[in-house]
Amino acid sequence: AQSVTQLGSHVSVSEGALVLLRCNYSSSVPPYLFWYVQYPNQGLQLLLKYTTGATLVKGINGFEAEFKKSETSFHLTKPSAHMSDAAEYFCAVSDARAAGNKLTFGGGTRVLVKP
Amino acid sequence: NAGVTQTPKFQVLKTGQSMTLQCAQDMNHEYMSWYRQDPGMGLRLIHYSVGAGITDQGEVPNGYNVSRSTTEDFPLRLLSAAPSQTSVYFCASRLSQGDNSPLHFGNGTRLTVT
């Protein structure tokens, strides 16, 4: 069974500082990995995804993530935080080759951006 | 395109009552799913469907029923609501089961069971 662990349920950063959100996964097969963002009272929307190919993935709003197979990690970064980045972020893993192609989510990390 | 539409946005039920959460998508997606979101637990899969007439259980199916009579609609039924079902429910869809396209989410239904 696949699983996702996000380290830190809350992260506080200053505006302009680096944002680093950690995600580790377990999967019995090469995974597909996703980061989603959720703004208050909204559904989740995709930030970026890794399926195959280049291990450094760029997403929307200046975010990027690096797939490290040896570390089973997919950490999300943004060089300079903006006030609009305040939201909850979810890492997720799926295996398109498995029945149902179910997406398994981590517990989420809520980001607070201080002016 | 409206995307994924969920109704109602909010609902309060008494223990033992039944209700149906509605989900509709206009993107001709084969795959539809229901998740519940609880603090610190992320989203957990309740039920999913890979096409009209086909449904299967997810991680936390107990207390919920689904059906998929059309491609567009995927309602979630609570037959006898319990306080443990207080949560935010999200419907999500993707083009098909076997692809790696992202899920499209609705804006959620916030359910409180007293």
Short mmCIF file of C-alpha atoms in Angstrom, two decimals:
data_model
loop_
_atom_site.label_atom_id
_atom_site.label_comp_id
_atom_site.label_asym_id
_atom_site.label_seq_id
_atom_site.Cartn_x
_atom_site.Cartn_y
_atom_site.Cartn_z
CA ALA A 1 0.00 0.00 0.00
CA GLN A 2 1.18 3.49 -0.71
CA SER A 3 1.41 6.22 1.91
CA VAL A 4 2.49 9.86 2.22
CA THR A 5 4.02 11.68 5.17
CA GLN A 6 4.21 15.46 5.32
CA LEU A 7 6.56 16.74 8.00
CA GLY A 8 5.05 19.66 9.87
CA SER A 9 1.34 20.38 9.96
CA HIS A 10 2.04 24.13 10.16
CA VAL A 11 4.85 26.22 8.68
CA SER A 12 5.36 29.94 9.25
CA VAL A 13 7.57 31.94 6.87
CA SER A 14 8.31 35.62 6.39
CA GLU A 15 7.36 37.30 3.16
CA GLY A 16 10.32 36.98 0.78
CA ALA A 17 11.80 33.97 2.58
CA LEU A 18 12.24 30.45 1.24
CA VAL A 19 9.26 28.12 1.46
CA LEU A 20 10.17 24.45 2.01
CA LEU A 21 7.47 21.82 2.51
CA ARG A 22 8.61 18.26 3.07
CA CYS A 23 6.97 15.14 1.65
CA ASN A 24 8.08 11.53 1.91
CA TYR A 25 6.21 8.64 0.32
CA SER A 26 6.18 4.90 0.24
CA SER A 27 5.16 2.96 -2.84
CA SER A 28 5.86 -0.52 -4.11
CA VAL A 29 6.18 0.73 -7.69
CA PRO A 30 7.55 3.91 -9.25
CA PRO A 31 5.03 6.49 -8.18
CA TYR A 32 3.26 9.42 -9.71
CA LEU A 33 3.59 12.36 -7.30
CA PHE A 34 1.52 15.50 -6.96
CA TRP A 35 1.34 18.69 -4.92
CA TYR A 36 -2.03 20.36 -4.49
CA VAL A 37 -2.91 23.67 -2.86
CA GLN A 38 -6.15 24.50 -1.05
CA TYR A 39 -7.21 28.07 -0.39
CA PRO A 40 -9.85 28.74 2.28
CA ASN A 41 -13.31 27.38 1.48
CA GLN A 42 -12.19 26.00 -1.86
CA GLY A 43 -11.36 22.64 -3.36
CA LEU A 44 -7.85 21.49 -4.15
CA GLN A 45 -6.03 22.63 -7.24
CA LEU A 46 -2.92 21.17 -8.81
CA LEU A 47 0.43 22.92 -8.25
CA LEU A 48 2.64 20.42 -10.04
CA LYS A 49 3.12 16.73 -10.77
CA TYR A 50 5.87 14.23 -11.42
CA THR A 51 5.20 11.22 -13.62
CA THR A 52 8.37 10.33 -15.52
CA GLY A 53 11.39 12.13 -16.93
CA ALA A 54 13.05 15.16 -15.38
CA THR A 55 13.16 14.91 -11.62
CA LEU A 56 12.93 18.66 -11.03
CA VAL A 57 9.37 19.73 -11.75
CA LYS A 58 8.21 23.32 -12.07
CA GLY A 59 4.66 24.27 -11.25
CA ILE A 60 2.43 27.29 -11.05
CA ASN A 61 3.03 30.37 -8.89
CA GLY A 62 6.82 29.86 -8.80
CA PHE A 63 6.75 26.52 -6.96
CA GLU A 64 8.95 23.58 -7.85
CA ALA A 65 9.59 20.11 -6.46
CA GLU A 66 12.33 17.54 -6.85
CA PHE A 67 11.74 13.81 -7.00
CA LYS A 68 14.52 11.96 -5.17
CA LYS A 69 14.04 8.23 -5.55
CA SER A 70 16.88 7.30 -3.17
CA GLU A 71 15.29 9.40 -0.41
CA THR A 72 11.65 8.62 -1.38
CA SER A 73 11.03 12.35 -1.18
CA PHE A 74 9.21 15.00 -3.17
CA HIS A 75 9.81 18.26 -1.31
CA LEU A 76 8.12 21.47 -2.49
CA THR A 77 10.00 24.77 -2.58
CA LYS A 78 9.52 28.40 -3.54
CA PRO A 79 12.47 30.79 -3.33
CA SER A 80 10.50 33.81 -2.12
CA ALA A 81 7.20 33.61 -0.27
CA HIS A 82 4.36 35.93 -1.13
CA MET A 83 1.37 36.76 1.05
CA SER A 84 -0.87 35.01 -1.48
CA ASP A 85 0.95 31.71 -0.77
CA ALA A 86 -0.87 31.38 2.55
CA ALA A 87 -2.86 28.17 2.09
CA GLU A 88 -2.81 24.47 2.89
CA TYR A 89 -0.62 22.22 0.77
CA PHE A 90 -1.08 18.52 0.16
CA CYS A 91 1.35 15.98 -1.23
CA ALA A 92 -0.19 12.94 -2.94
CA VAL A 93 0.95 9.71 -4.56
CA SER A 94 -0.76 7.43 -7.06
CA ASP A 95 0.00 4.43 -9.18
CA ALA A 96 -1.75 4.60 -12.54
CA ARG A 97 -1.05 0.93 -13.07
CA ALA A 98 -3.07 -0.15 -10.03
CA ALA A 99 -6.77 -0.84 -10.09
CA GLY A 100 -8.66 2.38 -9.48
CA ASN A 101 -5.51 4.51 -9.70
CA LYS A 102 -6.26 5.82 -6.26
CA LEU A 103 -4.66 9.04 -5.07
CA THR A 104 -3.34 8.88 -1.50
CA PHE A 105 -2.86 12.21 0.30
CA GLY A 106 -0.61 13.33 3.09
CA GLY A 107 -2.02 15.09 6.13
CA GLY A 108 -1.41 18.56 4.74
CA THR A 109 0.81 21.50 5.75
CA ARG A 110 -0.75 24.87 6.47
CA VAL A 111 1.49 27.77 5.46
CA LEU A 112 1.32 31.12 7.22
CA VAL A 113 3.14 34.05 5.60
CA LYS A 114 4.18 36.89 7.90
CA PRO A 115 4.62 40.39 6.50
CA ASN B 1 -17.29 24.46 -18.48
CA ALA B 2 -18.52 24.53 -14.90
CA GLY B 3 -16.05 21.75 -13.93
CA VAL B 4 -17.08 19.77 -10.85
CA THR B 5 -20.18 21.07 -9.08
CA GLN B 6 -21.15 19.99 -5.58
CA THR B 7 -24.38 20.70 -3.75
CA PRO B 8 -25.20 21.68 -1.09
CA LYS B 9 -22.29 23.78 0.21
CA PHE B 10 -23.36 23.34 3.84
CA GLN B 11 -25.61 20.86 5.61
CA VAL B 12 -26.56 20.12 9.22
CA LEU B 13 -28.10 16.74 10.02
CA LYS B 14 -29.33 15.08 13.16
CA THR B 15 -27.99 11.63 14.03
CA GLY B 16 -29.90 8.97 12.10
CA GLN B 17 -31.07 11.22 9.28
CA SER B 18 -30.25 10.42 5.69
CA MET B 19 -29.17 12.66 2.87
CA THR B 20 -27.52 12.69 -0.54
CA LEU B 21 -24.57 14.84 -1.50
CA GLN B 22 -24.71 15.71 -5.18
CA CYS B 23 -21.77 15.83 -7.57
CA ALA B 24 -21.85 16.61 -11.28
CA GLN B 25 -19.12 17.18 -13.84
CA ASP B 26 -19.39 18.46 -17.40
CA MET B 27 -15.96 17.41 -18.65
CA ASN B 28 -16.95 13.91 -19.83
CA HIS B 29 -14.62 12.39 -17.26
CA GLU B 30 -14.85 8.63 -16.79
CA TYR B 31 -13.33 8.59 -13.31
CA MET B 32 -15.11 10.16 -10.34
CA SER B 33 -14.43 9.91 -6.64
CA TRP B 34 -15.48 11.09 -3.20
CA TYR B 35 -13.07 12.13 -0.45
CA ARG B 36 -13.59 13.33 3.08
CA GLN B 37 -11.23 15.86 4.64
CA ASP B 38 -10.58 15.89 8.37
CA PRO B 39 -7.98 18.03 10.20
CA GLY B 40 -4.53 16.47 10.20
CA MET B 41 -5.64 13.47 8.15
CA GLY B 42 -5.53 14.92 4.67
CA LEU B 43 -8.12 13.56 2.27
CA ARG B 44 -9.30 9.98 2.48
CA LEU B 45 -10.99 8.16 -0.37
CA ILE B 46 -14.55 7.00 0.33
CA HIS B 47 -15.75 5.55 -2.98
CA TYR B 48 -14.79 5.87 -6.61
CA SER B 49 -16.14 5.03 -10.05
CA VAL B 50 -14.25 4.28 -13.26
CA GLY B 51 -17.31 4.68 -15.46
CA ALA B 52 -21.09 4.59 -15.57
CA GLY B 53 -22.41 1.53 -13.77
CA ILE B 54 -19.09 0.76 -12.05
CA THR B 55 -18.27 1.71 -8.46
CA ASP B 56 -15.80 0.49 -5.87
CA GLN B 57 -14.82 1.14 -2.28
CA GLY B 58 -12.00 3.35 -1.16
CA GLU B 59 -10.24 3.61 2.17
CA VAL B 60 -13.22 4.63 4.35
CA PRO B 61 -16.45 3.38 2.72
CA ASN B 62 -18.49 2.39 5.79
CA GLY B 63 -21.70 4.37 6.20
CA TYR B 64 -21.73 5.64 2.62
CA ASN B 65 -23.31 4.41 -0.61
CA VAL B 66 -22.75 5.53 -4.18
CA SER B 67 -24.14 4.84 -7.62
CA ARG B 68 -23.14 5.97 -11.11
CA SER B 69 -26.06 5.83 -13.50
CA THR B 70 -24.65 8.50 -15.84
CA THR B 71 -21.18 9.71 -16.75
CA GLU B 72 -21.95 13.16 -15.36
CA ASP B 73 -23.34 12.40 -11.88
CA PHE B 74 -21.91 10.62 -8.86
CA PRO B 75 -24.08 11.12 -5.74
CA LEU B 76 -22.94 10.10 -2.26
CA ARG B 77 -25.60 8.83 0.13
CA LEU B 78 -25.50 8.76 3.90
CA LEU B 79 -28.18 6.30 5.00
CA SER B 80 -28.06 7.00 8.74
CA ALA B 81 -25.83 9.91 9.65
CA ALA B 82 -23.47 9.66 12.64
CA PRO B 83 -21.43 12.40 14.38
CA SER B 84 -18.26 10.68 13.08
CA GLN B 85 -19.37 11.67 9.59
CA THR B 86 -18.98 15.36 10.38
CA SER B 87 -16.44 16.41 7.79
CA VAL B 88 -15.85 18.29 4.56
CA TYR B 89 -16.63 16.18 1.52
CA PHE B 90 -15.00 16.65 -1.86
CA CYS B 91 -15.95 15.18 -5.18
CA ALA B 92 -13.17 14.88 -7.76
CA SER B 93 -12.89 13.62 -11.32
CA ARG B 94 -10.27 12.87 -13.94
CA LEU B 95 -10.42 11.86 -17.57
CA SER B 96 -9.94 8.13 -17.01
CA GLN B 97 -8.70 5.59 -14.51
CA GLY B 98 -5.41 4.77 -16.16
CA ASP B 99 -4.01 8.19 -16.93
CA ASN B 100 -1.84 10.42 -14.77
CA SER B 101 -3.87 13.56 -15.29
CA PRO B 102 -4.66 15.49 -12.11
CA LEU B 103 -7.94 15.28 -10.30
CA HIS B 104 -10.37 18.17 -10.68
CA PHE B 105 -12.03 19.00 -7.38
CA GLY B 106 -15.35 20.56 -6.49
CA ASN B 107 -15.53 23.23 -3.79
CA GLY B 108 -16.74 20.83 -1.13
CA THR B 109 -19.75 20.20 1.10
CA ARG B 110 -19.34 20.96 4.79
CA LEU B 111 -21.46 18.49 6.77
CA THR B 112 -22.20 18.66 10.47
CA VAL B 113 -23.99 15.81 12.23
CA THR B 114 -25.34 16.61 15.69
#
